Structure formats: C-alpha cells, structure tokens
Amino acid sequence: VNQILLLLLVLTVCAILYNKVHQVPSALKNETVDLESPEEMEEVPVVICAAAGRMGAAVAAISSIYSNTEANVLFYIVGLKTTIPHIRKWIENSKLKEIKFKVVEFNPMVLKGKIRQDASRPELLQPLNFVRFYLPLLIQKHEKVIYLDDDIIVQGDIQELYDTKLAPGHAAAFSDDCDLPSTHEMIRSVGMQNTYMGFLDYRKQAIRDLGISPSTCSFNPGVIVANMTEWKHQRITKQLEKWMQRNVEENLYSSTLGGGVATSPMLIVFHGKYSSINPMWHIRHLGWSPDARYSEQFLQEAKLLHWNGRYKPWDYPSVHTDLWENWFIPDPSGKFKLTRPDS
C-alpha cells in the first residue's frame, strides 16, 4: 500500500511540474499578442505632393510629421514623372530613409481641357495643385486619408489629426476661415478675404444660382481629412471636374480673386457638407505677407503651420522661417537651395 501511495505521489508531482513547464510559453504568447507592434498598428496614410522647384517643402513637411509621432505613418508622395527620381533619391539618402513611403506618379493628362489659363498666378495652375481632387484614384486601399499641402510643418502628433471625426454623410473635414481670433487679426492685417465673395465671381449667374451667400465663411483645402468611401459614393471627383469645366467656359472664378483655382470648386462642391478640423490643426496665412506675424506663443501652441500665399519659408522674404527651417533637410544632390538674404 505504501509503495502504491508513494507512486501516486510521484505521479502527482510530475503532473504538476509538467503543467507548469508547458504553461509558461502559453502565458508568454498571450502577453506578446497584446503588445501591438508598429506593423500591426493602423496605418495613417498621408498624401503630400513633391513639385519641381519646391521639393524641399515636401521634405520639411515629411520630416516634421515623422519626428513628432509614434503613429504608423505611410507617406504617399505624389509627383510627376520627371520629378520622382529626385524626391526618391533625397529621401533614400537622408535621415528620412527610415520612413514608410510610396511614390505615386500623377498623370497631368486627366486635367486636359479642365483648367482655364490664368496669367496672374501661373504657379496655381501646376498639375499637382489638383491632386487633392483625385485622392480615390491615387490611394485605393485606405478608408480614411490625410491630404496636406507641401508648404506646412506639423508640430503635433499626426494621429490626433487622423482621429478627426467626420459626421455621417461627410466626405471630408476642413478648417473654416472664420475659426480663430488670431486668424482674423492676420486676415485684417493683409487685407485678405475669408468668405465666398473672395473666391467666386458673384456677377456670374451660375454662381448666384448656387444660392450661397457671398458672406459665407470659406474653408482652406490645404489640410483635408477625407473619407474615401463617401468621396466615391458622392462622386466628388466628378463634381469637381464639372465645375472646372464650367469655369473654362464661363470664367466663374480666377486667381485674381482670393484663393486660386483649386480652392473655388471645392468651396462649391463641399458647401454645407463637411466636418470641421480642430482650428489649432491648421494655422494658416503665414505666406500672405512678409510683414504680418503671429505671436510666438500662439505659434508654439499650434499643431500645424501653413505658409499659404506667395511668401514661402524657403524663399525670401517670408515670416517665421526659423520654425520651418527646423525641419528642413538639405538636398543631397545640391539642386534645391534655400533663398536667404545672405545667399
């Protein structure tokens, strides 16, 4: 009997030890699953254009985003066939070589017959200004996308902008031009318009027929959080193209007005049908005057700065260039150079 009891005791001890030994890997495995690796995190797709003559802008924007977030950002860098090798080489031969990115070629032939020639600000007619109209054609695997103009820097975590809530039925979120008191001060100081009157020609019947009050606040499409499903469902691209073609025929808006030829059709198509971006995620008008400035404290609190207007921070004159230059990475090929007073 004693021998039987001893045998049972030995078998019990062995069973306990066996279970403990085989439970350790299982516990470790469960803990590992709970730890989210960067590859398993949701991607934050960010679209930025790299245009000839201003690639340093795209590089600074990308650098600022990458340096200020732990999010799993995937950069879609859009360029023309002739400019793609330059931007790819710049990224791969600088500290940005660690970023996740895809280079996308934009075919300007999609714009044929849709742009009215305008001599007052020819830079606004460059094909890449219209990339934002064609987001679903360029970016196909994401439900939600951020589009950014190249003349921006990001000081906050881009995940916060990506998490912007879009109301049901809204294809995009923008920043209103009537949102911040400091923005109002900047607008007054440089004589800017911040209403539809500054973008559309209300002398034209087609514009009056829209039924939009000329005093309605405009918005700035240089920062967009877009829902691709709604964009496609509402055929936003087709609607934008329709107004581009009407402008060619009827001259409904032009760059001699407040904002350029890419903004006006978006103001028409998205009127009353967009969500709002946190105002601190789009502090703009830094490029409208070489003299007007925001307070340094206000700019330090801002999440995103935008040098929309003629006076760019890589050129001279411009304002608050130190904030932009913090994120600039010199061109390894030496082709792109900053313009400074002593250069």
mmCIF file of N, CA and C in Angstrom, residues 241-299:
data_model
loop_
_atom_site.group_PDB
_atom_site.id
_atom_site.type_symbol
_atom_site.label_atom_id
_atom_site.label_comp_id
_atom_site.label_asym_id
_atom_site.label_seq_id
_atom_site.Cartn_x
_atom_site.Cartn_y
_atom_site.Cartn_z
ATOM 1 N N GLU A 241 -14.714 68.127 -61.254
ATOM 2 C CA GLU A 241 -14.376 68.275 -62.676
ATOM 3 C C GLU A 241 -15.451 69.053 -63.426
ATOM 4 N N LYS A 242 -16.696 68.860 -63.040
ATOM 5 C CA LYS A 242 -17.784 69.593 -63.704
ATOM 6 C C LYS A 242 -17.608 71.093 -63.532
ATOM 7 N N TRP A 243 -17.261 71.515 -62.310
ATOM 8 C CA TRP A 243 -17.089 72.944 -62.063
ATOM 9 C C TRP A 243 -15.809 73.480 -62.685
ATOM 10 N N MET A 244 -14.804 72.655 -62.795
ATOM 11 C CA MET A 244 -13.590 73.069 -63.514
ATOM 12 C C MET A 244 -13.911 73.353 -64.983
ATOM 13 N N GLN A 245 -14.680 72.458 -65.579
ATOM 14 C CA GLN A 245 -15.039 72.638 -66.983
ATOM 15 C C GLN A 245 -15.945 73.849 -67.183
ATOM 16 N N ARG A 246 -16.865 74.077 -66.242
ATOM 17 C CA ARG A 246 -17.736 75.259 -66.339
ATOM 18 C C ARG A 246 -16.920 76.538 -66.214
ATOM 19 N N ASN A 247 -15.882 76.500 -65.385
ATOM 20 C CA ASN A 247 -15.038 77.682 -65.254
ATOM 21 C C ASN A 247 -14.277 77.977 -66.547
ATOM 22 N N VAL A 248 -13.847 76.925 -67.243
ATOM 23 C CA VAL A 248 -13.181 77.113 -68.530
ATOM 24 C C VAL A 248 -14.108 77.838 -69.498
ATOM 25 N N GLU A 249 -15.386 77.478 -69.453
ATOM 26 C CA GLU A 249 -16.357 78.049 -70.391
ATOM 27 C C GLU A 249 -16.881 79.421 -69.946
ATOM 28 N N GLU A 250 -17.031 79.638 -68.616
ATOM 29 C CA GLU A 250 -17.742 80.821 -68.137
ATOM 30 C C GLU A 250 -16.910 81.740 -67.234
ATOM 31 N N ASN A 251 -15.679 81.350 -66.904
ATOM 32 C CA ASN A 251 -14.807 82.163 -66.047
ATOM 33 C C ASN A 251 -15.508 82.537 -64.734
ATOM 34 N N LEU A 252 -15.843 81.524 -63.963
ATOM 35 C CA LEU A 252 -16.604 81.709 -62.722
ATOM 36 C C LEU A 252 -15.730 82.088 -61.531
ATOM 37 N N TYR A 253 -14.469 81.791 -61.622
ATOM 38 C CA TYR A 253 -13.532 82.132 -60.552
ATOM 39 C C TYR A 253 -12.145 82.231 -61.166
ATOM 40 N N SER A 254 -11.240 82.906 -60.494
ATOM 41 C CA SER A 254 -9.885 83.021 -61.027
ATOM 42 C C SER A 254 -8.931 83.336 -59.901
ATOM 43 N N SER A 255 -7.640 83.252 -60.165
ATOM 44 C CA SER A 255 -6.644 83.529 -59.131
ATOM 45 C C SER A 255 -6.531 85.008 -58.843
ATOM 46 N N THR A 256 -7.172 85.857 -59.627
ATOM 47 C CA THR A 256 -7.186 87.275 -59.301
ATOM 48 C C THR A 256 -8.095 87.539 -58.108
ATOM 49 N N LEU A 257 -8.968 86.578 -57.808
ATOM 50 C CA LEU A 257 -9.771 86.668 -56.591
ATOM 51 C C LEU A 257 -8.940 86.127 -55.430
ATOM 52 N N GLY A 258 -9.604 85.765 -54.357
ATOM 53 C CA GLY A 258 -8.885 85.496 -53.124
ATOM 54 C C GLY A 258 -8.030 84.252 -53.079
ATOM 55 N N GLY A 259 -8.416 83.181 -53.751
ATOM 56 C CA GLY A 259 -7.746 81.980 -53.342
ATOM 57 C C GLY A 259 -7.222 81.014 -54.349
ATOM 58 N N GLY A 260 -7.333 81.270 -55.611
ATOM 59 C CA GLY A 260 -6.769 80.326 -56.549
ATOM 60 C C GLY A 260 -7.764 79.334 -57.077
ATOM 61 N N VAL A 261 -7.370 78.667 -58.137
ATOM 62 C CA VAL A 261 -8.303 77.874 -58.921
ATOM 63 C C VAL A 261 -8.578 76.490 -58.350
ATOM 64 N N ALA A 262 -7.807 76.020 -57.391
ATOM 65 C CA ALA A 262 -8.074 74.709 -56.803
ATOM 66 C C ALA A 262 -9.045 74.800 -55.628
ATOM 67 N N THR A 263 -9.109 75.951 -54.992
ATOM 68 C CA THR A 263 -9.991 76.116 -53.833
ATOM 69 C C THR A 263 -11.445 76.305 -54.240
ATOM 70 N N SER A 264 -11.687 77.116 -55.264
ATOM 71 C CA SER A 264 -13.055 77.515 -55.602
ATOM 72 C C SER A 264 -13.989 76.348 -55.896
ATOM 73 N N PRO A 265 -13.614 75.380 -56.745
ATOM 74 C CA PRO A 265 -14.549 74.268 -56.969
ATOM 75 C C PRO A 265 -14.830 73.455 -55.716
ATOM 76 N N MET A 266 -13.867 73.377 -54.816
ATOM 77 C CA MET A 266 -14.107 72.649 -53.569
ATOM 78 C C MET A 266 -15.086 73.407 -52.684
ATOM 79 N N LEU A 267 -15.000 74.738 -52.682
ATOM 80 C CA LEU A 267 -15.958 75.530 -51.908
ATOM 81 C C LEU A 267 -17.381 75.284 -52.399
ATOM 82 N N ILE A 268 -17.532 75.117 -53.714
ATOM 83 C CA ILE A 268 -18.863 74.878 -54.280
ATOM 84 C C ILE A 268 -19.360 73.477 -53.928
ATOM 85 N N VAL A 269 -18.541 72.479 -54.194
ATOM 86 C CA VAL A 269 -18.963 71.080 -54.043
ATOM 87 C C VAL A 269 -19.201 70.705 -52.579
ATOM 88 N N PHE A 270 -18.388 71.238 -51.677
ATOM 89 C CA PHE A 270 -18.487 70.846 -50.266
ATOM 90 C C PHE A 270 -19.310 71.821 -49.434
ATOM 91 N N HIS A 271 -19.928 72.802 -50.042
ATOM 92 C CA HIS A 271 -20.679 73.782 -49.261
ATOM 93 C C HIS A 271 -21.735 73.101 -48.381
ATOM 94 N N GLY A 272 -21.651 73.333 -47.073
ATOM 95 C CA GLY A 272 -22.612 72.775 -46.128
ATOM 96 C C GLY A 272 -22.510 71.283 -45.933
ATOM 97 N N LYS A 273 -21.463 70.655 -46.464
ATOM 98 C CA LYS A 273 -21.353 69.189 -46.396
ATOM 99 C C LYS A 273 -19.954 68.756 -45.993
ATOM 100 N N TYR A 274 -19.424 69.369 -44.957
ATOM 101 C CA TYR A 274 -18.105 68.948 -44.479
ATOM 102 C C TYR A 274 -18.028 69.088 -42.970
ATOM 103 N N SER A 275 -17.133 68.312 -42.377
ATOM 104 C CA SER A 275 -16.896 68.388 -40.930
ATOM 105 C C SER A 275 -15.743 69.352 -40.669
ATOM 106 N N SER A 276 -15.542 69.673 -39.383
ATOM 107 C CA SER A 276 -14.537 70.679 -39.026
ATOM 108 C C SER A 276 -13.306 70.047 -38.388
ATOM 109 N N ILE A 277 -12.159 70.580 -38.767
ATOM 110 C CA ILE A 277 -10.883 70.214 -38.154
ATOM 111 C C ILE A 277 -10.618 71.169 -36.994
ATOM 112 N N ASN A 278 -10.052 70.652 -35.926
ATOM 113 C CA ASN A 278 -9.638 71.493 -34.807
ATOM 114 C C ASN A 278 -8.832 72.673 -35.337
ATOM 115 N N PRO A 279 -9.225 73.916 -35.010
ATOM 116 C CA PRO A 279 -8.537 75.083 -35.563
ATOM 117 C C PRO A 279 -7.027 75.090 -35.330
ATOM 118 N N MET A 280 -6.569 74.535 -34.216
ATOM 119 C CA MET A 280 -5.133 74.536 -33.943
ATOM 120 C C MET A 280 -4.380 73.572 -34.853
ATOM 121 N N TRP A 281 -5.131 72.754 -35.592
ATOM 122 C CA TRP A 281 -4.512 71.846 -36.553
ATOM 123 C C TRP A 281 -4.425 72.455 -37.956
ATOM 124 N N HIS A 282 -4.645 73.750 -38.046
ATOM 125 C CA HIS A 282 -4.427 74.395 -39.345
ATOM 126 C C HIS A 282 -4.311 75.903 -39.150
ATOM 127 N N ILE A 283 -3.160 76.343 -38.668
ATOM 128 C CA ILE A 283 -2.880 77.768 -38.531
ATOM 129 C C ILE A 283 -2.260 78.222 -39.850
ATOM 130 N N ARG A 284 -2.980 79.096 -40.554
ATOM 131 C CA ARG A 284 -2.592 79.402 -41.922
ATOM 132 C C ARG A 284 -2.355 80.895 -42.148
ATOM 133 N N HIS A 285 -2.171 81.234 -43.417
ATOM 134 C CA HIS A 285 -1.938 82.611 -43.867
ATOM 135 C C HIS A 285 -0.539 83.116 -43.520
ATOM 136 N N LEU A 286 0.391 82.210 -43.162
ATOM 137 C CA LEU A 286 1.743 82.666 -42.847
ATOM 138 C C LEU A 286 2.486 83.150 -44.097
ATOM 139 N N GLY A 287 1.950 82.819 -45.270
ATOM 140 C CA GLY A 287 2.624 83.228 -46.504
ATOM 141 C C GLY A 287 1.955 84.377 -47.230
ATOM 142 N N TRP A 288 1.026 85.062 -46.584
ATOM 143 C CA TRP A 288 0.295 86.121 -47.288
ATOM 144 C C TRP A 288 0.988 87.469 -47.246
ATOM 145 N N SER A 289 1.905 87.666 -46.334
ATOM 146 C CA SER A 289 2.610 88.947 -46.244
ATOM 147 C C SER A 289 3.978 88.722 -45.620
ATOM 148 N N PRO A 290 5.002 89.413 -46.101
ATOM 149 C CA PRO A 290 6.329 89.286 -45.480
ATOM 150 C C PRO A 290 6.450 90.090 -44.197
ATOM 151 N N ASP A 291 5.380 90.774 -43.805
ATOM 152 C CA ASP A 291 5.430 91.636 -42.617
ATOM 153 C C ASP A 291 4.525 91.159 -41.487
ATOM 154 N N ALA A 292 3.329 90.663 -41.823
ATOM 155 C CA ALA A 292 2.367 90.271 -40.787
ATOM 156 C C ALA A 292 2.839 89.005 -40.078
ATOM 157 N N ARG A 293 2.767 89.028 -38.752
ATOM 158 C CA ARG A 293 3.261 87.896 -37.961
ATOM 159 C C ARG A 293 2.265 87.527 -36.875
ATOM 160 N N TYR A 294 2.250 86.232 -36.531
ATOM 161 C CA TYR A 294 1.530 85.775 -35.347
ATOM 162 C C TYR A 294 2.451 85.923 -34.133
ATOM 163 N N SER A 295 1.866 85.869 -32.937
ATOM 164 C CA SER A 295 2.687 85.892 -31.729
ATOM 165 C C SER A 295 3.423 84.560 -31.612
ATOM 166 N N GLU A 296 4.624 84.603 -31.039
ATOM 167 C CA GLU A 296 5.430 83.389 -30.903
ATOM 168 C C GLU A 296 4.741 82.368 -30.001
ATOM 169 N N GLN A 297 4.069 82.840 -28.939
ATOM 170 C CA GLN A 297 3.379 81.918 -28.032
ATOM 171 C C GLN A 297 2.269 81.180 -28.774
ATOM 172 N N PHE A 298 1.530 81.901 -29.597
ATOM 173 C CA PHE A 298 0.441 81.279 -30.357
ATOM 174 C C PHE A 298 0.992 80.213 -31.303
ATOM 175 N N LEU A 299 2.097 80.523 -31.968
ATOM 176 C CA LEU A 299 2.673 79.573 -32.923
ATOM 177 C C LEU A 299 3.238 78.342 -32.215
#
